[in-house]
XYZ file of C-alpha atoms in Angstrom:
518
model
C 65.670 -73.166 -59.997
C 65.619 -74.250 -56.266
C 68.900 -72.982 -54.538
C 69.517 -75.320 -51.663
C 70.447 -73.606 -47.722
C 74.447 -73.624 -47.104
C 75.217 -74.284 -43.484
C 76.369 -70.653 -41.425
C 79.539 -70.969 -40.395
C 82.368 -69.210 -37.809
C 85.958 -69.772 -37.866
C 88.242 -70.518 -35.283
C 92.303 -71.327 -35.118
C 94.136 -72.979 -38.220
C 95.164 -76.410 -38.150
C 98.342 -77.866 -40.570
C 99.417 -81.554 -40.428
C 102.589 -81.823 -41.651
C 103.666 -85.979 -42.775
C 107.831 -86.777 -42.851
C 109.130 -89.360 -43.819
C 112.813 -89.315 -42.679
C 115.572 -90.146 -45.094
C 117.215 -93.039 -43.051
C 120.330 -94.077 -45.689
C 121.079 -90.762 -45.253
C 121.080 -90.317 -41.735
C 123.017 -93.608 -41.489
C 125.853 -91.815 -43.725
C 125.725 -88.740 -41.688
C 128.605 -88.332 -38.894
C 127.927 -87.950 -35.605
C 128.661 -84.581 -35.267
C 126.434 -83.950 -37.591
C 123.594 -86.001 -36.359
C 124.034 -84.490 -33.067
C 123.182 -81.408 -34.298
C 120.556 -82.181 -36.047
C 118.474 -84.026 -33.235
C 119.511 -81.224 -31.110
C 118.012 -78.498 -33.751
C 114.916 -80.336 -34.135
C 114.349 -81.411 -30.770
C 114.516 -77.844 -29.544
C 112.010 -76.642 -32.727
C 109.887 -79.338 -31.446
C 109.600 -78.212 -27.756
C 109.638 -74.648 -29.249
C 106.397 -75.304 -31.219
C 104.454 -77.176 -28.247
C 105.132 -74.254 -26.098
C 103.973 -72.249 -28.571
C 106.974 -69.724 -28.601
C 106.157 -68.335 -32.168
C 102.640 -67.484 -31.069
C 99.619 -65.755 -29.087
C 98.023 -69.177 -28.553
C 97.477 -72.859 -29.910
C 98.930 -76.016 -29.783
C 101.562 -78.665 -31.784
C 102.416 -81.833 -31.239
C 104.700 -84.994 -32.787
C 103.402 -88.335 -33.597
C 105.660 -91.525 -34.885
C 103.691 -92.506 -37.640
C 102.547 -96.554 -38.396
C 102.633 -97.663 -42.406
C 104.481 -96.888 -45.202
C 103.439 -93.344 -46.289
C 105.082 -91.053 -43.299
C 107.290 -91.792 -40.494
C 106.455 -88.367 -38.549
C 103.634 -85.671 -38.306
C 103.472 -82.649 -37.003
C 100.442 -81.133 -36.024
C 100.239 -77.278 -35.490
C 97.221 -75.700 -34.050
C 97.388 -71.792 -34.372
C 95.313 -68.595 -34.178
C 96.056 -67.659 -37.596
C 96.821 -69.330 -41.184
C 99.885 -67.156 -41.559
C 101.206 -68.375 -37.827
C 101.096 -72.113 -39.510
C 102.673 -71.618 -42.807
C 105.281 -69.849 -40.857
C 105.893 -72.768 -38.949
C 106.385 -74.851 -41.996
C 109.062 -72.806 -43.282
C 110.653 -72.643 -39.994
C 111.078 -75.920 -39.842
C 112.697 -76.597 -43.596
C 115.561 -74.361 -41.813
C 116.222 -76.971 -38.708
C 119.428 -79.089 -39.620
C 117.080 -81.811 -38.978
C 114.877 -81.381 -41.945
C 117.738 -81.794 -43.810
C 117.076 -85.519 -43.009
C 113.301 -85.374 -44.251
C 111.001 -84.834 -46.792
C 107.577 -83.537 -46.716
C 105.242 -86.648 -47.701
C 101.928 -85.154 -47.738
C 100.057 -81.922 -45.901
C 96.729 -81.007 -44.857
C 95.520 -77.566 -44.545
C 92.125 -76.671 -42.401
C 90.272 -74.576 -40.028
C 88.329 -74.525 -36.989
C 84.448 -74.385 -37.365
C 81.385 -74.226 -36.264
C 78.108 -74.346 -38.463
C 74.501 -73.834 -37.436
C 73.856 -77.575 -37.652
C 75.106 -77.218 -33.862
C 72.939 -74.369 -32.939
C 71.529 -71.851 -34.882
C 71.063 -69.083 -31.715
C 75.250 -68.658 -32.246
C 74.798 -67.189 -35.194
C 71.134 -65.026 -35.140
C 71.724 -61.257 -34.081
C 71.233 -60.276 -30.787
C 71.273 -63.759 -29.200
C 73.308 -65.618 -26.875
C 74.282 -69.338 -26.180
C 73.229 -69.441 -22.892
C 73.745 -72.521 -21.966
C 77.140 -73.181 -20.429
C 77.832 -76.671 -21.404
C 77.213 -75.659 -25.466
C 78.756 -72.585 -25.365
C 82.328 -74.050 -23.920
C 81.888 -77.028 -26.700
C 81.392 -74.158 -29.120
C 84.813 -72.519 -28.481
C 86.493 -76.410 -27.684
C 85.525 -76.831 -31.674
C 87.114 -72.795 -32.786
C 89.917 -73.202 -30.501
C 91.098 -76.510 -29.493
C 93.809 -77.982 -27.563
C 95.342 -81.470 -28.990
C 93.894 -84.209 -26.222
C 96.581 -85.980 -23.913
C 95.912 -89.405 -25.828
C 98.463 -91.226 -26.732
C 97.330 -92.231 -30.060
C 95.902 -90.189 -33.335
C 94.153 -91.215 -36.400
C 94.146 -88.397 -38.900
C 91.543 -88.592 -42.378
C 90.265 -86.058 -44.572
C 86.820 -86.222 -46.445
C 83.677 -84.901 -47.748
C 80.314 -85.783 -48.505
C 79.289 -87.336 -51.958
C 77.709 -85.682 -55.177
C 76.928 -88.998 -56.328
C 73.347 -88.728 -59.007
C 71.477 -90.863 -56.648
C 73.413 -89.851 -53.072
C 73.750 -85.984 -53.262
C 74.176 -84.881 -50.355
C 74.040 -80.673 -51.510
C 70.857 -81.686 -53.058
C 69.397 -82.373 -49.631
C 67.129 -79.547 -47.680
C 68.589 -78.010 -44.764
C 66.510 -79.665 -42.019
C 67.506 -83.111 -43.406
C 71.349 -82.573 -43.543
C 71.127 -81.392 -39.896
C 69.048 -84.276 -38.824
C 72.210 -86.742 -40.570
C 74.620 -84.792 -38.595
C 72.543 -84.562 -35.111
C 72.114 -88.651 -35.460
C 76.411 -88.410 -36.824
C 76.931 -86.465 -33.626
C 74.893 -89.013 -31.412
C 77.716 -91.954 -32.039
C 79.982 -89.783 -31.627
C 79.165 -88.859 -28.296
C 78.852 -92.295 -27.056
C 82.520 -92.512 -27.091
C 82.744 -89.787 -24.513
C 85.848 -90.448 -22.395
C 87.423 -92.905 -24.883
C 87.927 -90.988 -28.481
C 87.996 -86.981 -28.854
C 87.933 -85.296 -32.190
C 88.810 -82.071 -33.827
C 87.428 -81.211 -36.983
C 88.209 -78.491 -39.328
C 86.859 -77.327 -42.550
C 89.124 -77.255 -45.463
C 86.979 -76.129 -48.450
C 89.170 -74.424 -50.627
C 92.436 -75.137 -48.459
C 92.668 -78.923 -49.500
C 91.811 -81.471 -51.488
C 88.793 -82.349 -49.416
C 85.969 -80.726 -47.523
C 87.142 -81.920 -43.774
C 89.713 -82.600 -41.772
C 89.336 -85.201 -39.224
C 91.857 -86.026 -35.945
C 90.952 -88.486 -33.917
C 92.486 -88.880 -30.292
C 92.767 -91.842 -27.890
C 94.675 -94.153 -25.332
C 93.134 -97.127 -27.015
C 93.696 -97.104 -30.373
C 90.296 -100.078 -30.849
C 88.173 -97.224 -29.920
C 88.652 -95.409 -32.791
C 88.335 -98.773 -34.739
C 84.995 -99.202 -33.344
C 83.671 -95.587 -33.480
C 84.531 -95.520 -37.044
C 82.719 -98.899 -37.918
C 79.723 -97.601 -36.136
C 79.590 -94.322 -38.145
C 80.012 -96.413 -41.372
C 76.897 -97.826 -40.988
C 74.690 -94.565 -39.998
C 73.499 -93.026 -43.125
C 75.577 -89.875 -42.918
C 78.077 -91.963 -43.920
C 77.191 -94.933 -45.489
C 74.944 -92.823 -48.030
C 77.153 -89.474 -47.967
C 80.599 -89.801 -47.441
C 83.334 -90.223 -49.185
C 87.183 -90.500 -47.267
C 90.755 -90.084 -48.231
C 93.640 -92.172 -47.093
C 93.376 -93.027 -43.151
C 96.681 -92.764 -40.938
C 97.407 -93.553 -37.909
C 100.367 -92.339 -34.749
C 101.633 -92.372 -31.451
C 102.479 -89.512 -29.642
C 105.942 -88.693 -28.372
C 107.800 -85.691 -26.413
C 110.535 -83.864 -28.615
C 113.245 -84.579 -25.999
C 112.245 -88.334 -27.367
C 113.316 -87.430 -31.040
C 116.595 -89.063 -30.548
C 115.524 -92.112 -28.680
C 112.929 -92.301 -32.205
C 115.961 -91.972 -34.585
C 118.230 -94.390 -32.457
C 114.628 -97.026 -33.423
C 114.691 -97.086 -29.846
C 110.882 -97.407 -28.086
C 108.607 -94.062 -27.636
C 107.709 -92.427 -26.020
C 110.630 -93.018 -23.230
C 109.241 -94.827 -20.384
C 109.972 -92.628 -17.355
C 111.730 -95.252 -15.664
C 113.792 -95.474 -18.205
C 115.111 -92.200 -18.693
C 115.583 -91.795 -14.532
C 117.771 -95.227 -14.609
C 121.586 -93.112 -14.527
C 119.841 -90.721 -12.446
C 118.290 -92.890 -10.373
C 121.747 -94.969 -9.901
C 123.281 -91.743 -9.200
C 120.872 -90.600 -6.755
C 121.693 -94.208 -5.117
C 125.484 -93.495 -4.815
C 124.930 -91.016 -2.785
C 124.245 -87.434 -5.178
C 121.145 -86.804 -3.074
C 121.210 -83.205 -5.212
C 120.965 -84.800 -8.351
C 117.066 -83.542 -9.125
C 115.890 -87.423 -10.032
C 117.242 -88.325 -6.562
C 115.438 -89.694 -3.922
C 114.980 -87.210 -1.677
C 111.688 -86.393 0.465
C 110.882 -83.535 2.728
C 110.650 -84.328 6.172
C 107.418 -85.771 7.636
C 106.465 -82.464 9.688
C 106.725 -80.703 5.659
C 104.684 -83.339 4.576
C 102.234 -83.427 7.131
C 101.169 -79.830 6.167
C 100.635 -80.618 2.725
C 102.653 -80.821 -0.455
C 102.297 -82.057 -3.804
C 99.482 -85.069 -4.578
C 100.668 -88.379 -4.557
C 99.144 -91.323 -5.387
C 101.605 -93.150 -2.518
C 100.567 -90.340 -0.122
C 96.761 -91.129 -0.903
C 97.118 -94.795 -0.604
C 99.336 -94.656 3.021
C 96.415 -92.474 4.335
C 93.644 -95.264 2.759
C 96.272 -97.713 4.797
C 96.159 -96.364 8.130
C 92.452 -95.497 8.200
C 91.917 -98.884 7.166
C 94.197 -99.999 10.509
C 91.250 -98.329 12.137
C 88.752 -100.214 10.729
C 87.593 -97.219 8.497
C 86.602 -98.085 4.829
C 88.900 -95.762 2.815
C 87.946 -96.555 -0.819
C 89.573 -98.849 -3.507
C 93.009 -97.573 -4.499
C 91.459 -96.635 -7.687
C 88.021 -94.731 -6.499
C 85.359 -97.953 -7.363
C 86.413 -96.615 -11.065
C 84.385 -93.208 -10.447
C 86.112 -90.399 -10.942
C 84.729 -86.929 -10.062
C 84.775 -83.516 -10.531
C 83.971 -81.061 -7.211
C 83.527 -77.407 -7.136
C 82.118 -75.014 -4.648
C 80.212 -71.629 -5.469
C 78.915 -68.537 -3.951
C 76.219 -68.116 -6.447
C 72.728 -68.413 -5.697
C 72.144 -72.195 -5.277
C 68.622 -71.348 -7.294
C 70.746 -69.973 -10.134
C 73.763 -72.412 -9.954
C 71.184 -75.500 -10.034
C 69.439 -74.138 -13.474
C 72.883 -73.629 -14.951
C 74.429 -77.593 -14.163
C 71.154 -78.923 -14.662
C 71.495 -77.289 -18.527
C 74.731 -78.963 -18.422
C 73.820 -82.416 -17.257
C 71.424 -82.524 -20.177
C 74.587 -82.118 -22.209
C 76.175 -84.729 -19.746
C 73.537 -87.350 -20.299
C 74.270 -88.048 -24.004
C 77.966 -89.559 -22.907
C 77.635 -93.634 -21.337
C 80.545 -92.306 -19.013
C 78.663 -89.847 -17.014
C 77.403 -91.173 -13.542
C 75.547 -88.397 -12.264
C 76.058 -84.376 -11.531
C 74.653 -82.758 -8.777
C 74.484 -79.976 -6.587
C 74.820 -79.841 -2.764
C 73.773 -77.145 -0.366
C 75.161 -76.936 3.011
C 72.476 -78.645 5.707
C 73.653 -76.452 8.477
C 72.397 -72.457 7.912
C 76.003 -70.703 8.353
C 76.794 -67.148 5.949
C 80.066 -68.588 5.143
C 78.364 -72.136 3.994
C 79.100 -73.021 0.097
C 77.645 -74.820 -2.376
C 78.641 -77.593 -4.087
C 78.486 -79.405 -7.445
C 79.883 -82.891 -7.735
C 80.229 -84.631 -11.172
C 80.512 -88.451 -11.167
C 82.273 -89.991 -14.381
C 83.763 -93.602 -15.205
C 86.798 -92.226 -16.644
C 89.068 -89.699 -15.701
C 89.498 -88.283 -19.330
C 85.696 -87.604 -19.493
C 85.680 -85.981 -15.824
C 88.695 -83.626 -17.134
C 86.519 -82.823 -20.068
C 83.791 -82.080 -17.824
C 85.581 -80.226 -15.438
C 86.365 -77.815 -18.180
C 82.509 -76.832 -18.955
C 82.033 -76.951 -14.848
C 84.491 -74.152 -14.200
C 82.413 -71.435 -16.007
C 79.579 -72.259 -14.161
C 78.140 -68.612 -12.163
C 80.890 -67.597 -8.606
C 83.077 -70.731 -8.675
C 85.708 -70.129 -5.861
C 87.711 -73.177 -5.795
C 87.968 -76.562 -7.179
C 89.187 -79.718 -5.554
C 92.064 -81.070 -7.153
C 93.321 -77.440 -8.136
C 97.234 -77.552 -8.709
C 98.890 -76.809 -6.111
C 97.045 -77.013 -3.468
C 97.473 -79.045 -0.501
C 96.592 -83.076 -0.606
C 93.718 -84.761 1.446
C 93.285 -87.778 2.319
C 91.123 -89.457 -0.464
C 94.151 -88.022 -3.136
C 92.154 -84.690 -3.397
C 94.296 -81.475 -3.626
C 92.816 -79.267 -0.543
C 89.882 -77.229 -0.734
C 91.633 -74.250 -0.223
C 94.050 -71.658 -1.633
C 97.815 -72.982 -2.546
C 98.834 -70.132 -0.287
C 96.762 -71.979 2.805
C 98.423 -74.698 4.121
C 95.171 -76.664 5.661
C 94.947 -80.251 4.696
C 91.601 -81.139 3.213
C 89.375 -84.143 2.934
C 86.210 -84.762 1.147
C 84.522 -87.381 2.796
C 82.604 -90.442 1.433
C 79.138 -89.666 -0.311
C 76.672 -90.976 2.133
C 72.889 -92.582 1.200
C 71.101 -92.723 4.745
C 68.173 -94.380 5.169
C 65.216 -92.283 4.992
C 63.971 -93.418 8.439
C 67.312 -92.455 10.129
C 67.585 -88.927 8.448
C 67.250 -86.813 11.708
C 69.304 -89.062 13.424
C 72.323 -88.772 11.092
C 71.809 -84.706 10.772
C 71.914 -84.782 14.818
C 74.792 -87.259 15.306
C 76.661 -84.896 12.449
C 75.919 -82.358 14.832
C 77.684 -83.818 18.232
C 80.464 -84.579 16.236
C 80.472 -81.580 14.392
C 80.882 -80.341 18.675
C 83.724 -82.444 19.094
C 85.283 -81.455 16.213
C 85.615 -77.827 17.050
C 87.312 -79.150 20.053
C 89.892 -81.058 18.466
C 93.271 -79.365 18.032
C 94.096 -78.206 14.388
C 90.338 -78.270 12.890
C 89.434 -75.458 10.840
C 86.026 -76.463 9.256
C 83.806 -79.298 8.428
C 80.168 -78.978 6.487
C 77.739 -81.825 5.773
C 76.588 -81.222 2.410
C 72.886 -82.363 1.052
C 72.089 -83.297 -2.572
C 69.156 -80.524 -3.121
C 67.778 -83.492 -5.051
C 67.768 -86.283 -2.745
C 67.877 -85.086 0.430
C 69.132 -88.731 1.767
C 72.303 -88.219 -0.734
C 75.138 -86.269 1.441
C 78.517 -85.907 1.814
C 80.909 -84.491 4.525
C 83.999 -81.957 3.920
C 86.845 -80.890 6.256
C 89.784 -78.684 6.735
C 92.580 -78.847 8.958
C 95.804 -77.415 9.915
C 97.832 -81.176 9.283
C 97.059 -84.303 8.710
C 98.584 -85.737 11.617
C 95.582 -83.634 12.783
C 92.777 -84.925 10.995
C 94.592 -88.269 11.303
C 94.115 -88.080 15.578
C 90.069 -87.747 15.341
C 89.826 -90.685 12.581
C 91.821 -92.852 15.608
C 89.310 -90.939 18.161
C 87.142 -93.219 20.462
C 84.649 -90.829 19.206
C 85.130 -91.416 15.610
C 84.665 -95.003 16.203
C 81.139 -94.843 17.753
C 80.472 -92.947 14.888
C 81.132 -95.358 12.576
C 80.069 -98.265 14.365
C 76.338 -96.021 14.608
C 76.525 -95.606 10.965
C 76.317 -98.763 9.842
C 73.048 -99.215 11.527
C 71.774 -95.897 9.268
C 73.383 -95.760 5.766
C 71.654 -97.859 3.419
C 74.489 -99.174 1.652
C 78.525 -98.665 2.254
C 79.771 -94.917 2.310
C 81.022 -94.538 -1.370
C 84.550 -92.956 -1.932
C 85.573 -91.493 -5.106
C 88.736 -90.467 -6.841
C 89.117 -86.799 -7.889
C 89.996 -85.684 -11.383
């Protein structure tokens, strides 16, 4: 008798969905007091659980729930199955569960099988490439996405005489979940997904959370899988639900049948009026640091990004569209060998290619030959969901030593936070992405060059690097540093600023691109 090949597989964190529905003749009986103290109890469980007080690691969050069949879930992501069950009981002790009753559960894990790669599980081998070895531990350990909507379905594939899918060889139940995976990752940047296996946990074989701001892209991703043969010849589903995501501190606001989550306008209005009246202490007044604090840097703001796009536009300097031409990217720099650091992102933009959102990745060496020159690798994406994603698998690449748009750094000028330490207080811009015309090459290398002279003449400069796709060799951009911006802010109003740009028109063979940074 032929015994058929069962799939390897490694386990990661447990995962427990939890469905309420919430007693509401009840709760209208119950006194205040009582009430109070129950949304207080629950709230703070809540906020307990996504901070992950009880635990190493994981995640949780809450969901309002659409339908008939559960008003809440809660979704706990944690290291171990005992961490999760303990959760469960913890929360039958709020005074808010008092209110509820459990409507329905799923149990799972974490996996990964060898239908993703076989090297993770042979002996002595490593998953060298970057990009598949941080999706490997996104599947054993994930994080729940920042999406504001979740569809949640278990299943497992069918048994049927005719449709069996543990009848079917090895190689031909991977090649149904490669071409499974394929749709999938079309919807890179609009759904994410984490699946767990459940095989003697629940009723079914899988559980399935899907994740996304627009809740017709999970509509559409799961018509297209119904008609790829995985699916439409193999699967079989249990009941489908679907949820919005709110905050705990929301829970009363969702009791009250008030909208969630609470719009942040909203919940500042008393504060706001406050703030208004005069309680300038009140921390939701209006307050702002003086312009010599804010000159040196500060927290990004989208209102400090677009005043700078203002005023360079007063100067008749193309600044970008408020919203980066819808490219977002992702931009690192390195001290690894560029050799090296080029074989490991050009592994990863293989992996990049599958998604429709990804515009390009490259890497860019410094044109002039300095020792404390870096390299750089920029990552072009449509939406800023898939260049967060991305930015996750860039920031294992080999000697990364900073990353625009780290917290807490300083802001630039195109909404970047600076390219240097939060302890430095330079202000830093990454300037537009340049495509020169091949004839005019030299000539933009040597005018970077005089400026690059006047630059190191100009009061509060630190640094500025023209930086060369290693690819394209017409493909560049330019990065600065300075000590303000009211610094960087006198050369863009410079006489010789304007030649420059007024010469660059004649050489760039289409407009200097500006993107926004993830």
């Amino acid at each position: 008798m032929e015994r058929r090949t069962p799939p390897r597989t490694k386990e990661g964190w447990y995962v427990l969905h939890d469905f309420r529905t919430v007693d509401w003749d009840a709760w209208r009986d119950a006194p205040d007091h009582v009430r109070e103290r129950a949304l207080e109890d629950g709230a703070a469980f809540l906020a307990d659980c996504e901070s992950v007080a009880d635990a190493e690691d994981g995640d949780s969050a809450t969901f309002a729930m659409l339908g008939h069949e559960a008003d809440l879930l809660f979704m706990h992501i944690r290291p171990t199955m005992a961490d999760v069950e303990r959760l469960g009981r913890q929360f039958d002790g709020t005074a808010f569960a008092e209110f509820t009753e459990r409507t329905d559960s799923y149990v799972s894990v974490a996996e990964v099988s060898d239908y993703v790669t076989e090297a993770y599980f042979e002996e002595d081998e490593e998953v060298e490439s970057t990009g598949l070895s941080r999706y490997l531990e996104q599947k054993l350990y994930p994080k729940i996405p920042d999406a504001e909507y979740v569809n949640f379905y278990p299943m497992e594939k069918r048994r049927d005489p005719e449709f069996n899918w543990y009848d079917l060889p090895f190689e031909k139940r991977s090649e149904h979940m490669g071409s499974h995976g394929d749709i999938g990752r079309s919807y890179g940047g609009k759904v994410s997904q984490i699946t767990a296996g459940s095989i003697g946990f629940d009723d079914y074989e899988w559980s399935v959370s899907l994740f996304a701001d627009d809740p017709a892209h999970i509509k559409h991703l799961l018509a297209e899988m119904r008609f790829d043969p995985s699916t439409s010849k193999y699967a079989e589903f249990g009941r489908f639900y679907v949820g919005r995501r709110f905050e705990p501190h929301d829970l009363d606001a969702y009791m009250a049948g008030e909208a969630v989550p609470v719009e942040a306008d909203d919940a500042d209005a008393d504060a706001d009026a406050d703030a208004d009246a005069g309680e300038s202490s009140h921390p939701h007044g209006e307050g702002r640091p003086d312009s010599s604090d804010d000159d040196a840097g500060g927290p990004p703001s989208s209102t400090h990004a677009e005043d700078v796009r203002d005023e360079l536009e007063e100067q008749g300097v193309y600044a970008g569209q408020p919203h980066g031409e819808d490219v977002h990217a992702v931009v690192l720099y390195s001290d690894a060998d560029p050799d090296e650091l080029f074989e490991e992102v050009d592994g990863l933009r293989t992996n990049f290619d599958h998604y429709d959102t990804h515009v390009k990745t490259a890497v860019y060496e410094s044109e002039i030959s300095d020792e404390d020159a870096e390299t750089a690798v920029v990552s072009l994406w449509e939406t800023e969901s898939a260049a967060d994603t991305a930015a996750g698998f860039l920031a294992d690449l080999p000697d990364v030593v900073r990353q625009a748009g780290d917290e807490g750094a300083p802001a630039g000028a195109d909404g970047e936070r600076g390219d240097s330490p939060a302890s430095d207080d330079s202000w830093g811009t990454m300037g537009m992405f340049y495509t020169v015309e091949p004839d005019h090459r030299a000539d933009f290398v040597d005018t970077f060059g005089d400026v690059t002279g006047i630059l190191a003449d100009m009061d509060g400069h630190r640094k500025t690097d023209l930086l060369v796709n290693r690819e394209d060799e017409n493909d560049m951009f330019i990065a600065s540093r300075w000590d303000s911006r009211e610094d960087a802010m006198a050369f863009f109003r410079s006489d010789a600023f304007s030649e420059t740009v007024d010469y660059g028109r004649d050489i760039l063979a289409d407009r200097p691109r500006h993107v926004f940074l993830a």
